[in-house]
Short mmCIF file of C-alpha atoms in Angstrom, two decimals:
data_model
loop_
_atom_site.label_atom_id
_atom_site.label_comp_id
_atom_site.label_asym_id
_atom_site.label_seq_id
_atom_site.Cartn_x
_atom_site.Cartn_y
_atom_site.Cartn_z
CA MET A 235 -103.02 -36.18 -86.25
CA ILE A 236 -101.27 -37.67 -83.25
CA ASP A 237 -98.43 -35.49 -81.81
CA GLU A 238 -94.72 -36.66 -81.22
CA ALA A 239 -95.32 -36.95 -77.55
CA ALA A 240 -97.92 -39.76 -78.11
CA CYS A 241 -95.50 -41.47 -80.51
CA ARG A 242 -92.70 -41.41 -77.95
CA ALA A 243 -94.94 -42.77 -75.22
CA ALA A 244 -96.14 -45.64 -77.58
CA ASP A 245 -92.45 -46.49 -78.41
CA LEU A 246 -91.63 -46.80 -74.65
CA GLU A 247 -94.73 -48.71 -73.83
CA GLY A 248 -94.58 -51.12 -76.70
CA TRP A 249 -98.11 -50.49 -77.97
CA LEU A 250 -100.03 -47.63 -79.63
CA ALA A 251 -101.19 -44.85 -77.24
CA PRO A 252 -104.96 -44.77 -76.38
CA ALA A 253 -105.25 -41.63 -78.53
CA GLN A 254 -103.65 -43.35 -81.55
CA GLN A 255 -106.05 -46.37 -81.19
CA ALA A 256 -108.99 -43.99 -80.83
CA LEU A 257 -108.04 -42.03 -83.98
CA ILE A 258 -107.61 -45.27 -86.01
CA HIS A 259 -111.18 -46.44 -85.13
CA ARG A 260 -112.71 -42.96 -85.37
CA GLU A 261 -111.33 -42.49 -88.93
CA GLY A 262 -112.37 -45.94 -89.94
CA TRP A 263 -108.96 -46.72 -91.37
CA LEU A 264 -109.07 -50.43 -90.62
CA ARG A 265 -112.27 -50.74 -92.75
CA MET A 266 -111.00 -48.99 -95.81
CA LEU A 267 -110.19 -52.16 -97.93
CA ALA A 268 -113.35 -54.20 -96.77
CA PRO A 269 -116.30 -54.50 -99.07
CA ARG A 270 -119.00 -51.85 -98.83
CA ALA A 271 -121.64 -54.54 -98.80
CA CYS A 272 -120.53 -55.78 -95.42
CA GLY A 273 -119.86 -52.35 -93.82
CA GLY A 274 -116.33 -51.50 -95.29
CA ALA A 275 -115.34 -48.39 -97.13
CA GLU A 276 -113.97 -50.14 -100.14
CA LEU A 277 -111.71 -47.27 -101.17
CA PRO A 278 -109.75 -47.29 -104.42
CA LEU A 279 -106.37 -48.85 -103.77
CA PRO A 280 -104.27 -45.70 -104.82
CA ASP A 281 -106.21 -43.63 -102.17
CA VAL A 282 -105.50 -46.22 -99.47
CA VAL A 283 -101.77 -46.37 -100.34
CA ARG A 284 -101.44 -42.66 -100.22
CA LEU A 285 -103.14 -42.48 -96.92
CA GLU A 286 -100.96 -45.32 -95.52
CA GLN A 287 -97.87 -43.36 -96.63
CA ALA A 288 -99.12 -40.18 -94.89
CA ILE A 289 -99.78 -42.10 -91.61
CA ALA A 290 -96.39 -43.75 -91.75
CA ALA A 291 -94.82 -40.32 -92.28
CA ARG A 292 -96.23 -39.27 -88.96
CA ASP A 293 -95.56 -42.51 -87.15
CA GLY A 294 -94.10 -45.69 -88.35
CA SER A 295 -95.73 -48.02 -85.84
CA MET A 296 -99.17 -46.51 -86.41
CA GLY A 297 -98.78 -46.75 -90.18
CA TRP A 298 -97.65 -50.27 -89.90
CA VAL A 299 -100.61 -51.46 -87.72
CA VAL A 300 -103.06 -49.61 -89.93
CA THR A 301 -101.58 -51.15 -93.13
CA LEU A 302 -101.27 -54.72 -91.84
CA CYS A 303 -104.67 -54.73 -90.07
CA ALA A 304 -106.57 -53.01 -92.88
CA GLY A 305 -104.95 -55.46 -95.28
CA ALA A 306 -106.19 -58.36 -93.14
CA LEU A 307 -109.82 -56.90 -93.40
CA TRP A 308 -109.39 -56.87 -97.22
CA PHE A 309 -109.86 -60.61 -96.83
CA ALA A 310 -113.50 -59.97 -96.04
CA GLY A 311 -113.96 -59.65 -99.79
CA PHE A 312 -113.06 -63.46 -99.98
CA LEU A 313 -115.23 -64.66 -97.20
CA ALA A 314 -118.83 -65.97 -97.37
CA PRO A 315 -120.89 -62.71 -97.36
CA GLU A 316 -122.77 -63.69 -94.13
CA ARG A 317 -119.48 -64.37 -92.30
CA ALA A 318 -118.03 -61.17 -93.59
CA ARG A 319 -121.04 -59.12 -92.35
CA ALA A 320 -120.80 -60.74 -88.97
CA ILE A 321 -117.22 -59.95 -88.55
CA MET A 322 -117.54 -56.43 -89.81
CA ALA A 323 -120.34 -55.88 -87.24
CA THR A 324 -117.90 -56.45 -84.38
CA PRO A 325 -117.42 -53.27 -82.38
CA ASP A 326 -113.97 -51.74 -83.10
CA VAL A 327 -113.27 -54.65 -85.41
CA CYS A 328 -109.56 -55.24 -85.99
CA VAL A 329 -107.86 -58.21 -87.75
CA ALA A 330 -104.30 -59.20 -87.05
CA GLY A 331 -102.44 -62.16 -88.45
CA SER A 332 -99.61 -63.96 -90.08
CA GLY A 333 -99.01 -65.47 -93.46
CA ALA A 334 -96.74 -68.28 -92.58
CA PRO A 335 -98.37 -71.77 -92.60
CA THR A 336 -97.13 -72.80 -89.20
CA GLY A 337 -100.23 -74.64 -87.95
CA TYR A 338 -102.65 -77.36 -88.90
CA ALA A 339 -106.37 -77.40 -89.70
CA ASP A 340 -107.94 -80.88 -89.23
CA LYS A 341 -111.20 -81.49 -91.00
CA GLU A 342 -113.90 -82.28 -88.52
CA GLY A 343 -117.56 -82.35 -89.26
CA ASP A 344 -118.70 -79.15 -90.85
CA GLY A 345 -115.61 -77.28 -89.93
CA PHE A 346 -111.92 -77.50 -88.91
CA ARG A 347 -110.04 -77.94 -85.72
CA ILE A 348 -106.97 -75.61 -85.67
CA THR A 349 -103.75 -75.89 -83.78
CA GLY A 350 -100.55 -73.99 -84.23
CA ARG A 351 -98.37 -70.98 -83.50
CA TRP A 352 -97.79 -68.01 -85.64
CA ASP A 353 -95.44 -65.07 -85.47
CA TYR A 354 -95.46 -61.18 -86.23
CA ALA A 355 -99.18 -60.27 -85.82
CA SER A 356 -98.94 -56.50 -85.89
CA GLY A 357 -101.69 -54.94 -83.82
CA ALA A 358 -102.31 -58.10 -81.84
CA PRO A 359 -103.35 -56.24 -78.53
CA MET A 360 -106.54 -54.75 -80.22
CA ALA A 361 -107.31 -57.59 -82.61
CA THR A 362 -110.86 -58.95 -82.43
CA HIS A 363 -109.92 -61.63 -84.95
CA PHE A 364 -106.82 -63.27 -86.35
CA THR A 365 -105.97 -64.60 -89.78
CA LEU A 366 -103.64 -67.49 -90.36
CA ASN A 367 -102.56 -70.02 -92.93
CA ALA A 368 -102.68 -73.72 -91.92
CA VAL A 369 -101.84 -77.01 -93.48
CA LEU A 370 -104.97 -79.18 -94.09
CA ARG A 371 -105.21 -82.66 -92.65
CA GLU A 372 -107.92 -85.25 -92.60
CA ARG A 373 -107.76 -88.21 -90.18
CA GLY A 374 -104.26 -87.18 -89.29
CA GLN A 375 -102.92 -87.21 -92.87
CA VAL A 376 -101.76 -84.08 -94.58
CA LEU A 377 -103.72 -83.34 -97.70
CA LEU A 378 -101.73 -82.78 -100.95
CA ASP A 379 -102.50 -80.75 -103.97
CA GLU A 380 -102.02 -81.90 -107.57
CA ALA A 381 -98.37 -81.17 -107.36
CA GLY A 382 -97.89 -83.41 -104.25
CA ARG A 383 -97.42 -80.38 -101.93
CA PRO A 384 -99.30 -79.92 -98.67
CA ARG A 385 -102.67 -78.03 -99.10
CA ILE A 386 -102.79 -74.72 -97.37
CA ARG A 387 -105.86 -72.83 -96.48
CA ALA A 388 -106.42 -69.30 -94.95
CA PHE A 389 -108.73 -68.99 -92.05
CA ILE A 390 -110.12 -66.15 -89.80
CA VAL A 391 -110.55 -67.01 -86.07
CA PRO A 392 -112.25 -64.95 -83.33
CA ALA A 393 -109.76 -63.70 -80.80
CA ARG A 394 -111.40 -65.72 -78.05
CA HIS A 395 -109.67 -68.85 -79.48
CA VAL A 396 -106.32 -67.08 -79.55
CA THR A 397 -103.56 -66.77 -76.96
CA VAL A 398 -101.22 -63.84 -77.55
CA GLU A 399 -97.59 -64.38 -76.69
CA PRO A 400 -95.60 -61.08 -75.93
CA THR A 401 -92.63 -61.95 -78.02
CA TRP A 402 -92.04 -58.64 -80.01
CA ARG A 403 -88.78 -57.18 -78.87
CA SER A 404 -87.42 -55.51 -82.00
CA ILE A 405 -85.45 -52.34 -81.93
CA GLY A 406 -88.03 -50.62 -84.01
CA LEU A 407 -91.77 -50.56 -84.72
CA ARG A 408 -91.99 -51.20 -81.04
CA ALA A 409 -95.47 -49.85 -80.81
CA SER A 410 -96.79 -52.17 -83.50
CA ALA A 411 -96.75 -54.99 -80.85
CA SER A 412 -96.22 -57.56 -83.62
CA HIS A 413 -96.43 -60.43 -81.11
CA SER A 414 -96.68 -64.15 -81.65
CA TYR A 415 -100.05 -65.95 -81.06
CA ARG A 416 -101.12 -69.60 -80.78
CA ILE A 417 -104.38 -71.57 -81.06
CA ASP A 418 -104.81 -74.76 -79.09
CA ASP A 419 -107.42 -77.12 -80.60
CA ALA A 420 -110.07 -74.69 -81.53
CA TRP A 421 -112.95 -75.65 -83.79
CA VAL A 422 -114.37 -73.18 -86.33
CA PRO A 423 -117.10 -73.65 -89.00
CA ALA A 424 -115.93 -74.24 -92.51
CA ASP A 425 -116.93 -70.64 -93.60
CA HIS A 426 -114.10 -69.30 -91.53
CA GLY A 427 -111.77 -70.60 -94.21
CA PHE A 428 -111.15 -68.76 -97.51
CA ALA A 429 -108.92 -68.61 -100.52
CA ILE A 430 -106.97 -65.49 -101.52
CA ALA A 431 -107.25 -65.28 -105.32
CA PRO A 432 -109.27 -63.07 -107.70
CA GLU A 433 -111.35 -65.91 -108.85
CA ALA A 434 -112.29 -66.81 -105.27
CA ALA A 435 -113.58 -63.30 -104.38
CA THR A 436 -117.02 -63.18 -102.99
CA ALA A 437 -117.25 -59.33 -103.32
CA PRO A 438 -117.52 -57.68 -106.72
CA GLY A 439 -115.28 -54.76 -107.79
CA PRO A 440 -111.71 -54.15 -108.82
CA LEU A 441 -110.32 -54.13 -105.32
CA TYR A 442 -110.91 -57.91 -105.01
CA ARG A 443 -109.75 -58.66 -108.49
CA PHE A 444 -106.40 -57.05 -107.68
CA PRO A 445 -103.71 -59.67 -107.04
CA PHE A 446 -102.53 -60.11 -103.49
CA MET A 447 -98.87 -59.97 -103.87
CA PRO A 448 -98.56 -56.56 -105.68
CA LEU A 449 -101.24 -55.19 -103.16
CA ALA A 450 -98.92 -56.27 -100.34
CA PHE A 451 -95.76 -54.81 -102.07
CA VAL A 452 -97.40 -51.38 -102.62
CA THR A 453 -99.08 -51.02 -99.14
CA LEU A 454 -95.66 -51.99 -97.44
CA GLY A 455 -93.58 -49.85 -99.83
CA ALA A 456 -95.69 -46.86 -99.03
CA ASN A 457 -94.86 -47.27 -95.36
CA LEU A 458 -91.11 -47.35 -96.06
CA LEU A 459 -91.46 -44.10 -98.16
CA GLY A 460 -93.39 -42.35 -95.34
CA MET A 461 -90.85 -43.36 -92.78
CA ALA A 462 -87.93 -42.31 -94.97
CA GLN A 463 -89.63 -38.86 -95.57
CA HIS A 464 -90.11 -38.51 -91.91
CA PHE A 465 -86.39 -39.25 -91.28
CA LEU A 466 -85.16 -36.70 -93.80
CA ALA A 467 -87.55 -34.06 -92.39
CA LEU A 468 -86.06 -34.63 -88.84
CA ALA A 469 -82.49 -34.70 -90.27
CA ARG A 470 -82.54 -31.29 -91.96
CA PRO A 471 -82.59 -29.24 -88.73
CA LEU A 472 -79.92 -31.46 -87.22
CA LEU A 473 -77.60 -30.90 -90.12
CA THR A 474 -78.29 -27.15 -89.92
CA ALA A 475 -77.57 -27.05 -86.09
CA ARG A 476 -74.52 -29.27 -86.14
CA ARG A 477 -71.20 -27.50 -86.95
CA HIS A 478 -68.15 -29.06 -88.43
CA PRO A 479 -65.27 -28.94 -85.95
CA ALA A 480 -62.65 -27.83 -88.39
CA THR A 481 -64.51 -25.17 -90.42
CA GLY A 482 -67.23 -24.12 -88.06
CA LEU A 483 -69.74 -24.34 -90.91
CA ALA A 484 -73.09 -25.93 -90.53
CA VAL A 485 -72.92 -29.54 -91.56
CA VAL A 486 -75.57 -28.90 -94.15
CA GLU A 487 -73.39 -26.16 -95.74
CA LEU A 488 -70.55 -28.53 -96.43
CA PRO A 489 -70.65 -29.22 -100.17
CA ALA A 490 -70.43 -32.96 -100.02
CA VAL A 491 -73.21 -33.20 -97.47
CA ALA A 492 -75.39 -30.72 -99.32
CA ALA A 493 -75.02 -32.74 -102.40
CA ARG A 494 -75.89 -35.92 -100.74
CA LEU A 495 -79.02 -34.43 -99.11
CA ALA A 496 -80.13 -33.01 -102.46
CA ASN A 497 -79.46 -36.20 -104.29
CA ALA A 498 -81.20 -38.24 -101.71
CA THR A 499 -84.30 -35.95 -101.72
CA ALA A 500 -84.40 -35.92 -105.53
CA ALA A 501 -83.95 -39.70 -105.81
CA MET A 502 -86.85 -40.27 -103.41
CA ASP A 503 -89.09 -37.79 -105.20
CA THR A 504 -88.42 -39.45 -108.52
CA ALA A 505 -89.02 -42.95 -106.88
CA GLN A 506 -92.23 -41.79 -105.49
CA CYS A 507 -93.48 -40.38 -108.86
CA GLU A 508 -92.58 -43.65 -110.56
CA PHE A 509 -94.17 -45.75 -107.83
CA TYR A 510 -97.51 -43.86 -108.02
CA ALA A 511 -97.54 -43.69 -111.81
CA ALA A 512 -97.14 -47.55 -111.79
CA LEU A 513 -99.82 -47.99 -109.05
CA ASP A 514 -102.30 -45.72 -110.72
CA ALA A 515 -101.87 -47.51 -114.11
CA ALA A 516 -102.24 -50.90 -112.50
CA TRP A 517 -105.39 -49.74 -110.78
CA ALA A 518 -106.80 -48.47 -113.97
CA ALA A 519 -106.20 -51.81 -115.59
CA ALA A 520 -108.00 -53.58 -112.63
CA VAL A 521 -110.94 -51.10 -113.04
CA ALA A 522 -111.14 -51.87 -116.71
CA GLY A 523 -111.13 -55.55 -116.07
CA ALA A 524 -107.73 -55.99 -117.71
CA GLU A 525 -104.75 -58.03 -116.36
CA VAL A 526 -102.51 -56.20 -113.82
CA ASP A 527 -98.77 -56.47 -114.43
CA SER A 528 -97.92 -57.74 -111.06
CA VAL A 529 -94.21 -58.28 -111.73
CA ALA A 530 -93.75 -54.74 -113.04
CA LEU A 531 -95.55 -53.13 -110.10
CA GLN A 532 -93.54 -55.23 -107.57
CA ARG A 533 -90.32 -54.35 -109.23
CA VAL A 534 -91.08 -50.59 -109.03
CA ALA A 535 -92.18 -50.90 -105.37
CA LEU A 536 -88.95 -52.63 -104.47
CA ALA A 537 -86.87 -50.15 -106.33
CA MET A 538 -88.47 -47.35 -104.31
CA VAL A 539 -87.83 -49.15 -101.08
CA GLU A 540 -84.11 -49.54 -102.06
CA THR A 541 -83.93 -45.80 -102.86
CA CYS A 542 -85.39 -45.06 -99.38
CA ARG A 543 -82.72 -47.31 -97.81
CA GLN A 544 -79.93 -45.53 -99.65
CA ALA A 545 -81.32 -42.08 -98.80
CA VAL A 546 -81.65 -42.88 -95.02
CA ASP A 547 -78.28 -44.55 -94.82
CA THR A 548 -76.54 -41.81 -96.71
CA ILE A 549 -77.80 -39.01 -94.40
CA TYR A 550 -77.66 -40.73 -90.99
CA PRO A 551 -73.91 -40.52 -90.49
CA TYR A 552 -74.07 -36.65 -90.52
CA CYS A 553 -76.81 -36.31 -88.05
CA GLY A 554 -74.68 -36.45 -84.84
CA LEU A 555 -75.15 -38.27 -81.54
CA GLN A 556 -78.69 -37.01 -81.04
CA ALA A 557 -79.65 -39.44 -83.86
CA ALA A 558 -78.07 -42.28 -81.89
CA HIS A 559 -79.89 -41.42 -78.60
CA GLY A 560 -82.61 -43.98 -78.23
CA ASP A 561 -85.12 -41.46 -76.83
CA SER A 562 -84.86 -38.99 -79.71
CA ASP A 563 -87.56 -38.71 -82.39
CA ILE A 564 -85.12 -39.22 -85.20
CA ASN A 565 -83.63 -42.39 -83.62
CA ARG A 566 -87.16 -43.77 -83.20
CA VAL A 567 -87.89 -43.09 -86.92
CA TRP A 568 -84.51 -44.56 -87.97
CA ARG A 569 -85.23 -47.75 -85.86
CA ASP A 570 -88.74 -48.02 -87.26
CA PHE A 571 -87.55 -47.70 -90.78
CA HIS A 572 -84.81 -50.33 -90.50
CA THR A 573 -86.99 -52.72 -88.75
CA ALA A 574 -89.69 -52.37 -91.51
CA THR A 575 -87.06 -53.07 -94.21
CA GLN A 576 -86.53 -56.54 -92.76
CA HIS A 577 -90.05 -57.75 -93.76
CA ALA A 578 -89.60 -60.87 -95.72
CA MET A 579 -91.16 -59.36 -98.82
CA LEU A 580 -88.83 -56.41 -98.87
CA VAL A 581 -85.54 -58.26 -98.85
CA PRO A 582 -83.32 -56.93 -101.79
CA ALA A 583 -83.04 -59.43 -104.58
CA GLY A 584 -79.14 -58.93 -104.83
#
């Protein structure tokens, strides 16, 4: 696995270090959710989520890029098989993208002409393709669905049609390079479009019957868990080395601090157990062809994220000025964690 020096360098440079990129491609992590039939690994979802947690526990930006870009290649299971095979045959294939429908796709001949601008494409510098959602139009008129709302379709577009705009200036996940991108009047064949729904899957198997929203929640949640675990691992030696000015005791020996650390660790352990129990049960249901309880799984994932938030924010005040130094490892992890919590899907309900 990558050492801390590479992670520090990536944070400063604003993009994953060459060794990190090489490791991602060598291990085939971006292909782990893509169908076997088109060159992917098609791993069981619980295995993927546990791996993503482990990567994020080493480096938040690398975990985030792997998670978002591997998730985008999951869409290969919803593309026309010929198109999916062609994309997967791309050397060092990597798909970045955005879910917001901030562009238009105009019907033109046997395809669509796409124009728009999208934000937050993690992994953009190494993307060979980009995914996006666009509002459908025909002869300049927005097409509406049965409820009278604009029709939206997902597309995958080769990087040659895309202009990346270096807009990512967040305090954390700096090396994820989650830049904006735009497409100016690019025509793509119709088979670059797809629908993300179990009934629209073109690949067999439970991975493509698993609903999108809970899949997104569990993969993102695992990243927050990994980052929080990394933070606590870095905090413990700081709490041991730091002395209370009045008593001379190590901060970790103060009863109130020791109790907070023990409670935070125990709460995260419990949340992790509940999270994986729910994920494993949902996966077993998908394998059996039964319905996945999406609401329950999302609830457990969000509860785990909230537990991680509380754990990190409870321990941070005791870590000393080193945790506030922008070039320290623990500060990088703290910044990564709190940036990741701002993902739209992870906003607390109340």
